[in-house]
Short mmCIF file of C-alpha atoms in Angstrom, two decimals:
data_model
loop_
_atom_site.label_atom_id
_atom_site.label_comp_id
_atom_site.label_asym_id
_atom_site.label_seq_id
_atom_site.Cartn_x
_atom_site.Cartn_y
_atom_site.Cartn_z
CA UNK Z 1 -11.25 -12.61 150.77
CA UNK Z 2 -10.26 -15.90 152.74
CA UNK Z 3 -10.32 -17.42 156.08
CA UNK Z 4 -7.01 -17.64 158.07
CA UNK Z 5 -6.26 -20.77 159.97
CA UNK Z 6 -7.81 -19.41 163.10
CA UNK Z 7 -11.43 -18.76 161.66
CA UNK Z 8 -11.25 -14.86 161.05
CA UNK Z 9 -11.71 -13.50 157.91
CA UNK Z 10 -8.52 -12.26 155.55
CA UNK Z 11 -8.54 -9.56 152.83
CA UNK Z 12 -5.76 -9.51 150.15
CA UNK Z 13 -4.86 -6.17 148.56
CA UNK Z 14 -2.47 -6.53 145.79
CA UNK Z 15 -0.42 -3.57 143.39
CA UNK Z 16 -0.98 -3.68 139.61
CA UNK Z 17 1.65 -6.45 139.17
CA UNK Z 18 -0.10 -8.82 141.36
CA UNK Z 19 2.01 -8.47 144.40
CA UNK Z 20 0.44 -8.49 148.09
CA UNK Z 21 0.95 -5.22 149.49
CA UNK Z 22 -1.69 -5.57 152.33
CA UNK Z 23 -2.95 -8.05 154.07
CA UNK Z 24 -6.31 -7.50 156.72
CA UNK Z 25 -6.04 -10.18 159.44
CA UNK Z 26 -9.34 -9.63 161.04
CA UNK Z 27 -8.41 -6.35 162.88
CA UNK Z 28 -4.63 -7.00 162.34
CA UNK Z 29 -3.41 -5.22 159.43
CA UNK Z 30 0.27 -6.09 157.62
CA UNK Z 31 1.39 -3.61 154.62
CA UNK Z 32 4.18 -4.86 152.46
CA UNK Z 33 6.65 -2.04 150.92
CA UNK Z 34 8.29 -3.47 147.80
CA UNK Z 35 10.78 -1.98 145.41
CA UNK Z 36 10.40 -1.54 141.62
CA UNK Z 37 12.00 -4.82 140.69
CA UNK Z 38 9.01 -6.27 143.34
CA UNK Z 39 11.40 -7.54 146.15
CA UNK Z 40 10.04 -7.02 149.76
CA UNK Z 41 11.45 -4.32 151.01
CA UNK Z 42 9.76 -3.54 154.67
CA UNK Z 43 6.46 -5.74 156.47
CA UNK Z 44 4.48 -3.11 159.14
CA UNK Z 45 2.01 -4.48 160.91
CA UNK Z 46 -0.41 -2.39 162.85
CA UNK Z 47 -2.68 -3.58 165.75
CA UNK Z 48 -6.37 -2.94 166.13
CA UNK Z 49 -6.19 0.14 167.71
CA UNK Z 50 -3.54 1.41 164.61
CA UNK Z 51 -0.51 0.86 167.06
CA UNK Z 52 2.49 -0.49 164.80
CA UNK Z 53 4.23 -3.35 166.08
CA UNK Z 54 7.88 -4.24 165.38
CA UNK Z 55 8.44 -3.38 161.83
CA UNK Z 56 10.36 -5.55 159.54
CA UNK Z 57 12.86 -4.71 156.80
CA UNK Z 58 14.45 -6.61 154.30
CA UNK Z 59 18.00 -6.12 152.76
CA UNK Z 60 20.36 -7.51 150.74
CA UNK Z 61 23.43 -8.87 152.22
CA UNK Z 62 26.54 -8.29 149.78
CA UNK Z 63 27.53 -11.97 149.97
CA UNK Z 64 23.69 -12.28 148.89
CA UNK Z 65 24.48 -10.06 145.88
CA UNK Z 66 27.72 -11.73 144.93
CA UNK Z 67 25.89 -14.89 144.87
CA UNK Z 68 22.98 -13.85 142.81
CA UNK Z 69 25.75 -12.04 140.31
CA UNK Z 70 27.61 -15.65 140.35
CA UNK Z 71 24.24 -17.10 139.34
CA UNK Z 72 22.93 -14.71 136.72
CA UNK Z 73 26.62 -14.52 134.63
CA UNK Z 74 26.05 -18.59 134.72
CA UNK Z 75 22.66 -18.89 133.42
CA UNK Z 76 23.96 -16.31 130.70
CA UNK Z 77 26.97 -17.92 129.53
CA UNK Z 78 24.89 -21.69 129.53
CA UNK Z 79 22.51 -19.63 126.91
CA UNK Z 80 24.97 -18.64 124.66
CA UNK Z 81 26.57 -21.98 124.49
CA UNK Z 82 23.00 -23.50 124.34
CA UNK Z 83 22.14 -20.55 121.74
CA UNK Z 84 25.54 -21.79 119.50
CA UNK Z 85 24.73 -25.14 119.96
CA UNK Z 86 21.50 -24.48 118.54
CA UNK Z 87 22.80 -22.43 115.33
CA UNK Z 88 25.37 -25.00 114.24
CA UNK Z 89 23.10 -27.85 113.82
#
């Protein structure tokens, strides 16, 4: 439990590997839909009276993807030279 910036009290609900998937605005509720790798998937948010409001989903772009691929075979090929640097000396 918290305050928000504008005084009214906020609970946190969180999944067994600590991410938020509900937050309790004073009447305001916002549920977060993740997948299993823990990305953020969709944000609902439902009014006081249990009306949703715009719902929001998240998904990866393919230029996103390419990049993150680009990234991930770099960081792997610095840790094998790293790792052979490491096993010469």
């Amino acid at each position: 439990m918290d305050t928000c910036f504008d005084g009214r009290t906020c609970h946190y609900r969180y999944d067994d590997g600590g991410a938020l998937i509900e937050l309790r605005e004073g009447e305001l509720v916002t549920t977060f839909t993740r997948d299993a790798m823990g990305r953020m998937l969709e944000r609902e948010r439902r009014d006081p009276m249990g009306q949703p409001a715009p719902t929001t989903r998240y998904v990866e772009s393919p230029l996103w993807c390419q990049f993150r691929q680009g990234v991930l075979r770099s960081i792997r090929s610095l840790r094998a030279k790293l790792s052979n640097l490491g096993g010469h000396t």
